[in-house]
Short mmCIF file of N, CA and C in Angstrom, two decimals:
data_model
loop_
_atom_site.label_atom_id
_atom_site.label_comp_id
_atom_site.label_asym_id
_atom_site.label_seq_id
_atom_site.Cartn_x
_atom_site.Cartn_y
_atom_site.Cartn_z
N MET E 1 89.87 68.12 120.34
CA MET E 1 89.02 68.12 121.52
C MET E 1 87.65 68.71 121.21
N LEU E 2 87.65 69.79 120.46
CA LEU E 2 86.39 70.45 120.13
C LEU E 2 85.49 69.50 119.31
N ALA E 3 86.07 68.87 118.32
CA ALA E 3 85.30 67.98 117.46
C ALA E 3 84.77 66.77 118.23
N THR E 4 85.63 66.16 119.02
CA THR E 4 85.23 64.98 119.77
C THR E 4 84.20 65.32 120.84
N SER E 5 84.40 66.40 121.56
CA SER E 5 83.43 66.79 122.59
C SER E 5 82.07 67.13 121.96
N SER E 6 82.07 67.68 120.77
CA SER E 6 80.81 67.97 120.07
C SER E 6 80.07 66.68 119.75
N LEU E 7 80.80 65.71 119.24
CA LEU E 7 80.19 64.43 118.88
C LEU E 7 79.64 63.74 120.13
N VAL E 8 80.40 63.74 121.20
CA VAL E 8 79.96 63.11 122.45
C VAL E 8 78.73 63.83 122.99
N ALA E 9 78.73 65.14 122.96
CA ALA E 9 77.59 65.91 123.47
C ALA E 9 76.31 65.59 122.70
N VAL E 10 76.40 65.53 121.40
CA VAL E 10 75.21 65.23 120.59
C VAL E 10 74.80 63.77 120.76
N TRP E 11 75.78 62.90 120.95
CA TRP E 11 75.48 61.49 121.18
C TRP E 11 74.75 61.30 122.52
N LEU E 12 75.19 62.04 123.56
CA LEU E 12 74.57 61.93 124.88
C LEU E 12 73.19 62.56 124.92
N ASP E 13 72.96 63.57 124.10
CA ASP E 13 71.67 64.24 124.07
C ASP E 13 71.12 64.19 122.66
N PRO E 14 70.56 63.04 122.28
CA PRO E 14 70.11 62.88 120.89
C PRO E 14 68.92 63.76 120.52
N SER E 15 68.30 64.42 121.48
CA SER E 15 67.17 65.29 121.16
C SER E 15 67.64 66.57 120.48
N GLU E 16 68.92 66.91 120.63
CA GLU E 16 69.40 68.19 120.10
C GLU E 16 69.28 68.29 118.58
N PRO E 17 69.85 67.38 117.78
CA PRO E 17 69.67 67.51 116.34
C PRO E 17 68.50 66.67 115.83
N ALA E 18 67.35 66.71 116.51
CA ALA E 18 66.25 65.80 116.23
C ALA E 18 65.81 65.81 114.77
N LYS E 19 65.67 66.95 114.18
CA LYS E 19 65.14 67.03 112.82
C LYS E 19 66.09 66.44 111.79
N TYR E 20 67.37 66.69 111.94
CA TYR E 20 68.37 66.23 110.98
C TYR E 20 69.44 65.38 111.68
N ALA E 21 69.00 64.45 112.51
CA ALA E 21 69.93 63.69 113.34
C ALA E 21 71.00 62.97 112.51
N ARG E 22 70.61 62.30 111.46
CA ARG E 22 71.59 61.54 110.66
C ARG E 22 72.61 62.47 110.01
N ILE E 23 72.14 63.58 109.50
CA ILE E 23 73.04 64.54 108.86
C ILE E 23 73.99 65.15 109.90
N ALA E 24 73.44 65.49 111.06
CA ALA E 24 74.27 66.08 112.13
C ALA E 24 75.35 65.11 112.56
N TYR E 25 74.99 63.85 112.78
CA TYR E 25 76.00 62.85 113.17
C TYR E 25 77.05 62.67 112.08
N ALA E 26 76.62 62.60 110.85
CA ALA E 26 77.58 62.42 109.74
C ALA E 26 78.54 63.61 109.66
N LEU E 27 78.01 64.81 109.81
CA LEU E 27 78.85 66.00 109.77
C LEU E 27 79.82 66.04 110.95
N LEU E 28 79.33 65.66 112.12
CA LEU E 28 80.21 65.65 113.29
C LEU E 28 81.31 64.60 113.13
N TRP E 29 80.97 63.44 112.60
CA TRP E 29 82.01 62.43 112.33
C TRP E 29 83.01 62.94 111.30
N ALA E 30 82.51 63.60 110.27
CA ALA E 30 83.41 64.16 109.25
C ALA E 30 84.34 65.19 109.89
N TYR E 31 83.81 66.00 110.81
CA TYR E 31 84.63 67.01 111.46
C TYR E 31 85.67 66.37 112.39
N VAL E 32 85.29 65.30 113.07
CA VAL E 32 86.24 64.59 113.93
C VAL E 32 87.37 64.01 113.08
N ILE E 33 87.04 63.43 111.95
CA ILE E 33 88.06 62.85 111.06
C ILE E 33 88.95 63.95 110.49
N TYR E 34 88.34 65.03 110.05
CA TYR E 34 89.10 66.17 109.52
C TYR E 34 90.04 66.74 110.58
N ALA E 35 89.51 66.96 111.79
CA ALA E 35 90.33 67.52 112.87
C ALA E 35 91.45 66.56 113.25
N GLY E 36 91.17 65.27 113.26
CA GLY E 36 92.20 64.28 113.55
C GLY E 36 93.30 64.28 112.50
N ALA E 37 92.90 64.40 111.25
CA ALA E 37 93.90 64.43 110.17
C ALA E 37 94.78 65.68 110.28
N ILE E 38 94.18 66.82 110.56
CA ILE E 38 94.95 68.06 110.72
C ILE E 38 95.87 67.96 111.93
N ALA E 39 95.36 67.45 113.04
CA ALA E 39 96.18 67.31 114.25
C ALA E 39 97.34 66.35 114.00
N GLY E 40 97.06 65.23 113.35
CA GLY E 40 98.12 64.27 113.05
C GLY E 40 99.19 64.87 112.14
N ALA E 41 98.76 65.62 111.14
CA ALA E 41 99.71 66.25 110.23
C ALA E 41 100.52 67.33 110.94
N ALA E 42 99.87 68.07 111.83
CA ALA E 42 100.56 69.16 112.53
C ALA E 42 101.65 68.64 113.47
N TRP E 43 101.53 67.42 113.92
CA TRP E 43 102.53 66.84 114.83
C TRP E 43 103.76 66.34 114.09
N ARG E 44 103.66 66.27 112.79
CA ARG E 44 104.81 65.83 112.00
C ARG E 44 105.75 67.01 111.80
N PRO E 45 107.03 66.82 112.09
CA PRO E 45 107.97 67.95 112.03
C PRO E 45 108.13 68.55 110.63
N GLU E 46 107.96 67.75 109.60
CA GLU E 46 108.16 68.28 108.25
C GLU E 46 106.92 68.99 107.69
N PHE E 47 105.79 68.86 108.38
CA PHE E 47 104.55 69.47 107.89
C PHE E 47 104.53 70.95 108.24
N ARG E 48 104.22 71.78 107.28
CA ARG E 48 104.14 73.23 107.46
C ARG E 48 102.67 73.65 107.51
N ILE E 49 102.13 73.73 108.71
CA ILE E 49 100.72 74.06 108.91
C ILE E 49 100.39 75.48 108.46
N GLU E 50 101.40 76.36 108.42
CA GLU E 50 101.15 77.75 108.05
C GLU E 50 100.52 77.86 106.67
N ARG E 51 100.84 76.92 105.81
CA ARG E 51 100.30 76.96 104.44
C ARG E 51 98.80 76.72 104.41
N LEU E 52 98.29 76.03 105.41
CA LEU E 52 96.88 75.68 105.42
C LEU E 52 96.04 76.52 106.38
N ARG E 53 96.63 77.54 106.98
CA ARG E 53 95.90 78.30 108.00
C ARG E 53 94.58 78.86 107.49
N LEU E 54 94.59 79.50 106.35
CA LEU E 54 93.37 80.10 105.83
C LEU E 54 92.36 79.03 105.42
N VAL E 55 92.83 77.98 104.78
CA VAL E 55 91.93 76.90 104.34
C VAL E 55 91.26 76.24 105.55
N THR E 56 92.05 75.90 106.56
CA THR E 56 91.46 75.25 107.74
C THR E 56 90.52 76.21 108.49
N HIS E 57 90.88 77.46 108.50
CA HIS E 57 90.02 78.46 109.17
C HIS E 57 88.67 78.57 108.46
N LEU E 58 88.70 78.63 107.15
CA LEU E 58 87.45 78.71 106.38
C LEU E 58 86.63 77.42 106.51
N LEU E 59 87.31 76.29 106.54
CA LEU E 59 86.60 75.01 106.74
C LEU E 59 85.95 74.97 108.12
N ASP E 60 86.67 75.43 109.14
CA ASP E 60 86.09 75.47 110.48
C ASP E 60 84.84 76.35 110.50
N LEU E 61 84.93 77.54 109.94
CA LEU E 61 83.75 78.42 109.90
C LEU E 61 82.59 77.77 109.15
N SER E 62 82.91 77.08 108.06
CA SER E 62 81.86 76.40 107.30
C SER E 62 81.22 75.29 108.12
N PHE E 63 82.04 74.48 108.77
CA PHE E 63 81.50 73.42 109.62
C PHE E 63 80.63 74.00 110.73
N PHE E 64 81.08 75.08 111.37
CA PHE E 64 80.31 75.66 112.47
C PHE E 64 78.96 76.18 111.99
N THR E 65 78.95 76.77 110.81
CA THR E 65 77.69 77.26 110.25
C THR E 65 76.75 76.10 109.94
N ILE E 66 77.29 75.06 109.35
CA ILE E 66 76.47 73.89 109.01
C ILE E 66 75.98 73.19 110.27
N PHE E 67 76.84 73.10 111.30
CA PHE E 67 76.40 72.52 112.57
C PHE E 67 75.23 73.31 113.14
N ALA E 68 75.34 74.62 113.12
CA ALA E 68 74.26 75.46 113.64
C ALA E 68 72.98 75.22 112.86
N TYR E 69 73.09 75.15 111.56
CA TYR E 69 71.90 74.96 110.73
C TYR E 69 71.21 73.63 111.04
N PHE E 70 71.98 72.55 111.14
CA PHE E 70 71.39 71.23 111.31
C PHE E 70 71.10 70.84 112.76
N THR E 71 71.39 71.69 113.72
CA THR E 71 71.14 71.32 115.11
C THR E 71 70.18 72.24 115.85
N ALA E 72 69.70 73.28 115.32
CA ALA E 72 68.67 74.11 115.96
C ALA E 72 68.69 75.52 115.42
N GLY E 73 69.41 75.74 114.36
CA GLY E 73 69.44 77.07 113.76
C GLY E 73 70.12 78.08 114.66
N PRO E 74 69.56 79.26 114.75
CA PRO E 74 70.21 80.33 115.52
C PRO E 74 70.25 80.07 117.03
N SER E 75 69.47 79.11 117.53
CA SER E 75 69.52 78.79 118.96
C SER E 75 70.37 77.55 119.24
N SER E 76 71.15 77.14 118.27
CA SER E 76 72.01 75.97 118.40
C SER E 76 73.10 76.18 119.45
N PRO E 77 73.44 75.13 120.18
CA PRO E 77 74.57 75.25 121.12
C PRO E 77 75.90 75.41 120.39
N PHE E 78 75.92 75.12 119.11
CA PHE E 78 77.14 75.27 118.32
C PHE E 78 77.45 76.73 118.01
N PHE E 79 76.56 77.63 118.41
CA PHE E 79 76.81 79.06 118.24
C PHE E 79 78.14 79.46 118.87
N ALA E 80 78.45 78.87 120.02
CA ALA E 80 79.68 79.22 120.75
C ALA E 80 80.93 78.94 119.93
N TYR E 81 80.82 78.07 118.95
CA TYR E 81 81.99 77.75 118.13
C TYR E 81 82.42 78.91 117.25
N PHE E 82 81.51 79.82 116.99
CA PHE E 82 81.90 81.03 116.26
C PHE E 82 82.90 81.85 117.09
N VAL E 83 82.71 81.84 118.41
CA VAL E 83 83.66 82.52 119.30
C VAL E 83 85.01 81.83 119.21
N PHE E 84 85.01 80.51 119.17
CA PHE E 84 86.25 79.75 119.00
C PHE E 84 86.98 80.19 117.73
N SER E 85 86.25 80.36 116.64
CA SER E 85 86.89 80.79 115.39
C SER E 85 87.46 82.21 115.52
N LEU E 86 86.82 83.07 116.30
CA LEU E 86 87.35 84.42 116.53
C LEU E 86 88.66 84.36 117.32
N VAL E 87 88.70 83.50 118.33
CA VAL E 87 89.93 83.35 119.12
C VAL E 87 91.05 82.82 118.23
N CYS E 88 90.75 81.84 117.40
CA CYS E 88 91.76 81.30 116.47
C CYS E 88 92.27 82.39 115.53
N ALA E 89 91.37 83.19 115.01
CA ALA E 89 91.78 84.28 114.10
C ALA E 89 92.66 85.28 114.81
N THR E 90 92.36 85.58 116.06
CA THR E 90 93.18 86.52 116.82
C THR E 90 94.59 85.97 117.01
N LEU E 91 94.68 84.70 117.32
CA LEU E 91 96.00 84.08 117.52
C LEU E 91 96.78 83.97 116.21
N ARG E 92 96.09 83.76 115.12
CA ARG E 92 96.77 83.58 113.83
C ARG E 92 97.13 84.90 113.15
N TRP E 93 96.18 85.85 113.14
CA TRP E 93 96.37 87.04 112.32
C TRP E 93 96.13 88.35 113.08
N ALA E 94 96.08 88.29 114.40
CA ALA E 94 95.89 89.47 115.25
C ALA E 94 94.55 90.16 114.93
N TRP E 95 94.50 91.46 115.08
CA TRP E 95 93.23 92.17 115.00
C TRP E 95 92.60 92.14 113.61
N LYS E 96 93.41 92.16 112.56
CA LYS E 96 92.83 92.15 111.21
C LYS E 96 92.10 90.84 110.94
N GLY E 97 92.72 89.74 111.34
CA GLY E 97 92.07 88.43 111.16
C GLY E 97 90.81 88.30 111.98
N THR E 98 90.82 88.90 113.16
CA THR E 98 89.63 88.87 114.01
C THR E 98 88.48 89.60 113.34
N LEU E 99 88.77 90.77 112.79
CA LEU E 99 87.70 91.53 112.16
C LEU E 99 87.16 90.85 110.91
N TRP E 100 88.05 90.27 110.10
CA TRP E 100 87.59 89.55 108.91
C TRP E 100 86.77 88.32 109.30
N THR E 101 87.24 87.60 110.30
CA THR E 101 86.50 86.42 110.76
C THR E 101 85.17 86.84 111.37
N ALA E 102 85.17 87.94 112.11
CA ALA E 102 83.92 88.43 112.69
C ALA E 102 82.91 88.75 111.60
N ALA E 103 83.38 89.37 110.54
CA ALA E 103 82.47 89.68 109.43
C ALA E 103 81.87 88.40 108.86
N GLY E 104 82.70 87.40 108.66
CA GLY E 104 82.21 86.12 108.13
C GLY E 104 81.30 85.39 109.10
N ALA E 105 81.70 85.34 110.38
CA ALA E 105 80.91 84.62 111.38
C ALA E 105 79.57 85.30 111.61
N ILE E 106 79.57 86.62 111.71
CA ILE E 106 78.31 87.34 111.92
C ILE E 106 77.41 87.20 110.69
N ALA E 107 77.99 87.28 109.51
CA ALA E 107 77.19 87.09 108.28
C ALA E 107 76.58 85.69 108.24
N ALA E 108 77.36 84.68 108.60
CA ALA E 108 76.85 83.30 108.61
C ALA E 108 75.74 83.15 109.64
N TYR E 109 75.97 83.69 110.84
CA TYR E 109 74.95 83.60 111.89
C TYR E 109 73.67 84.34 111.48
N LEU E 110 73.82 85.52 110.90
CA LEU E 110 72.66 86.27 110.43
C LEU E 110 71.91 85.51 109.33
N ALA E 111 72.66 84.90 108.42
CA ALA E 111 72.03 84.14 107.33
C ALA E 111 71.20 82.98 107.88
N VAL E 112 71.76 82.25 108.84
CA VAL E 112 71.02 81.14 109.44
C VAL E 112 69.79 81.67 110.17
N GLY E 113 69.95 82.77 110.90
CA GLY E 113 68.83 83.35 111.63
C GLY E 113 67.73 83.87 110.72
N VAL E 114 68.11 84.56 109.68
CA VAL E 114 67.12 85.08 108.72
C VAL E 114 66.40 83.93 108.03
N TYR E 115 67.15 82.89 107.71
CA TYR E 115 66.54 81.73 107.05
C TYR E 115 65.52 81.07 107.97
N PHE E 116 65.91 80.83 109.23
CA PHE E 116 64.99 80.17 110.17
C PHE E 116 63.82 81.07 110.54
N GLY E 117 64.10 82.34 110.79
CA GLY E 117 63.04 83.24 111.23
C GLY E 117 62.19 83.80 110.12
N GLY E 118 62.82 84.17 109.02
CA GLY E 118 62.10 84.83 107.93
C GLY E 118 61.58 83.91 106.86
N VAL E 119 62.40 82.94 106.45
CA VAL E 119 62.00 82.06 105.35
C VAL E 119 61.19 80.88 105.87
N LEU E 120 61.75 80.14 106.82
CA LEU E 120 61.05 78.96 107.34
C LEU E 120 59.94 79.31 108.32
N ARG E 121 60.04 80.48 108.92
CA ARG E 121 59.10 80.89 109.97
C ARG E 121 59.00 79.80 111.05
N ASP E 122 60.17 79.35 111.47
CA ASP E 122 60.27 78.29 112.47
C ASP E 122 59.66 78.75 113.78
N ALA E 123 58.79 77.92 114.36
CA ALA E 123 58.11 78.28 115.61
C ALA E 123 59.09 78.38 116.78
N ALA E 124 60.20 77.68 116.70
CA ALA E 124 61.20 77.70 117.78
C ALA E 124 62.13 78.91 117.69
N PHE E 125 62.04 79.68 116.61
CA PHE E 125 62.91 80.85 116.45
C PHE E 125 62.54 81.92 117.47
N GLU E 126 63.54 82.37 118.22
CA GLU E 126 63.34 83.40 119.23
C GLU E 126 64.13 84.63 118.82
N LEU E 127 63.43 85.68 118.45
CA LEU E 127 64.08 86.89 117.96
C LEU E 127 64.99 87.52 119.00
N HIS E 128 64.56 87.58 120.25
CA HIS E 128 65.40 88.22 121.27
C HIS E 128 66.69 87.45 121.50
N THR E 129 66.63 86.12 121.49
CA THR E 129 67.85 85.31 121.63
C THR E 129 68.76 85.52 120.44
N PHE E 130 68.18 85.59 119.28
CA PHE E 130 68.94 85.82 118.05
C PHE E 130 69.68 87.16 118.11
N ILE E 131 68.99 88.21 118.55
CA ILE E 131 69.59 89.55 118.63
C ILE E 131 70.68 89.58 119.71
N ILE E 132 70.41 88.98 120.85
CA ILE E 132 71.39 88.96 121.94
C ILE E 132 72.65 88.21 121.51
N ARG E 133 72.49 87.08 120.87
CA ARG E 133 73.66 86.33 120.42
C ARG E 133 74.45 87.08 119.35
N GLY E 134 73.75 87.75 118.45
CA GLY E 134 74.44 88.56 117.45
C GLY E 134 75.23 89.69 118.09
N GLY E 135 74.63 90.33 119.10
CA GLY E 135 75.34 91.38 119.84
C GLY E 135 76.53 90.82 120.60
N TYR E 136 76.34 89.67 121.21
CA TYR E 136 77.41 89.01 121.95
C TYR E 136 78.58 88.70 121.02
N LEU E 137 78.29 88.17 119.86
CA LEU E 137 79.34 87.86 118.89
C LEU E 137 80.08 89.13 118.46
N SER E 138 79.35 90.20 118.28
CA SER E 138 79.98 91.48 117.90
C SER E 138 80.88 92.02 119.01
N VAL E 139 80.41 91.96 120.24
CA VAL E 139 81.21 92.47 121.36
C VAL E 139 82.47 91.64 121.55
N VAL E 140 82.35 90.33 121.47
CA VAL E 140 83.52 89.45 121.60
C VAL E 140 84.51 89.73 120.48
N ALA E 141 84.00 89.96 119.28
CA ALA E 141 84.89 90.27 118.15
C ALA E 141 85.66 91.56 118.39
N VAL E 142 84.99 92.59 118.86
CA VAL E 142 85.65 93.86 119.12
C VAL E 142 86.69 93.69 120.23
N LEU E 143 86.32 92.99 121.28
CA LEU E 143 87.25 92.75 122.39
C LEU E 143 88.49 92.00 121.91
N LEU E 144 88.30 90.94 121.16
CA LEU E 144 89.44 90.17 120.66
C LEU E 144 90.28 90.96 119.67
N ALA E 145 89.64 91.77 118.85
CA ALA E 145 90.40 92.63 117.93
C ALA E 145 91.25 93.62 118.71
N TYR E 146 90.66 94.18 119.76
CA TYR E 146 91.43 95.10 120.61
C TYR E 146 92.62 94.38 121.24
N LEU E 147 92.40 93.18 121.76
CA LEU E 147 93.49 92.41 122.36
C LEU E 147 94.56 92.05 121.33
N GLY E 148 94.12 91.73 120.11
CA GLY E 148 95.08 91.44 119.04
C GLY E 148 95.93 92.65 118.70
N ARG E 149 95.31 93.81 118.65
CA ARG E 149 96.06 95.04 118.37
C ARG E 149 96.98 95.40 119.52
N TYR E 150 96.51 95.20 120.73
CA TYR E 150 97.33 95.47 121.91
C TYR E 150 98.56 94.55 121.92
N GLU E 151 98.38 93.30 121.57
CA GLU E 151 99.50 92.35 121.51
C GLU E 151 100.51 92.78 120.44
N GLU E 152 100.03 93.22 119.28
CA GLU E 152 100.93 93.72 118.23
C GLU E 152 101.73 94.93 118.72
N GLN E 153 101.05 95.85 119.38
CA GLN E 153 101.70 97.06 119.89
C GLN E 153 102.75 96.70 120.94
N THR E 154 102.43 95.77 121.81
CA THR E 154 103.38 95.34 122.84
C THR E 154 104.61 94.70 122.21
N ARG E 155 104.42 93.89 121.20
CA ARG E 155 105.56 93.28 120.50
C ARG E 155 106.45 94.35 119.85
N GLU E 156 105.83 95.36 119.25
CA GLU E 156 106.60 96.44 118.64
C GLU E 156 107.43 97.18 119.69
N GLU E 157 106.83 97.46 120.83
CA GLU E 157 107.55 98.16 121.90
C GLU E 157 108.70 97.32 122.44
N VAL E 158 108.47 96.03 122.61
CA VAL E 158 109.52 95.14 123.12
C VAL E 158 110.66 95.05 122.11
N SER E 159 110.34 95.00 120.83
CA SER E 159 111.41 94.93 119.83
C SER E 159 112.22 96.23 119.79
N LEU E 160 111.55 97.35 120.02
CA LEU E 160 112.28 98.62 120.09
C LEU E 160 113.21 98.64 121.31
N LEU E 161 112.73 98.13 122.43
CA LEU E 161 113.57 98.05 123.62
C LEU E 161 114.76 97.11 123.41
N ALA E 162 114.52 96.00 122.74
CA ALA E 162 115.60 95.04 122.50
C ALA E 162 116.64 95.62 121.55
N ALA E 163 116.25 96.51 120.66
CA ALA E 163 117.18 97.10 119.70
C ALA E 163 117.91 98.31 120.26
N TRP E 164 117.54 98.79 121.43
CA TRP E 164 118.13 99.98 122.01
C TRP E 164 119.25 99.59 122.96
N PRO E 165 120.34 100.22 123.07
CA PRO E 165 120.83 101.28 122.18
C PRO E 165 121.39 100.66 120.91
N PRO E 166 121.43 101.44 119.84
CA PRO E 166 121.89 100.89 118.56
C PRO E 166 123.38 100.52 118.57
N GLY E 167 124.15 101.13 119.41
CA GLY E 167 125.58 100.82 119.47
C GLY E 167 126.21 101.51 120.68
N ILE E 168 127.35 101.06 121.06
CA ILE E 168 128.06 101.65 122.21
C ILE E 168 129.16 102.52 121.64
N PRO E 169 129.21 103.79 122.07
CA PRO E 169 130.25 104.69 121.57
C PRO E 169 131.65 104.19 121.98
N ASP E 170 132.64 104.44 121.08
CA ASP E 170 134.02 104.06 121.36
C ASP E 170 134.68 105.01 122.34
N ASP E 171 134.27 106.27 122.30
CA ASP E 171 134.87 107.29 123.15
C ASP E 171 134.31 107.15 124.58
N LEU E 172 135.22 107.05 125.55
CA LEU E 172 134.83 106.87 126.94
C LEU E 172 134.02 108.04 127.48
N GLU E 173 134.39 109.29 127.12
CA GLU E 173 133.65 110.46 127.59
C GLU E 173 132.26 110.49 127.00
N GLU E 174 132.13 110.13 125.74
CA GLU E 174 130.81 110.10 125.10
C GLU E 174 129.92 109.05 125.75
N LEU E 175 130.53 107.92 126.12
CA LEU E 175 129.79 106.85 126.77
C LEU E 175 129.28 107.33 128.12
#
């Protein structure tokens, strides 16, 4: 859904990737095909998606960074996809995965921003938007990491409750 909706959105508003329109369309088509292949494989009962979790996660982050670069840099609407990758990391690896993904996503976003603002000196680069989005990404990462840790803690408590009592005494008075 994410891949297809991205392609449709850029198709409906062709002004968005104006500078690199052909590259953006090609990348979006590649992402749609990639996502379709992963979805099709995941629906097969014999396919073990767990083996590819890290690879697909890194590919998603790479695609999101490249989409941002080719569609407007740090002010790209594809910025929100970094949040999607944080949610995926939380669901896959709880708080540790969220923090690792946050480090990668923030580094990628900062790299694109520094490149557009510092190297290219792009006239469309807005420093305040760049800083606000970086802060937003950081806050969402911390919130999701907290939720991931809370979910882990809740599971531990539930498993302790399920294991209690360890056994029923044989002696009626002791019981």
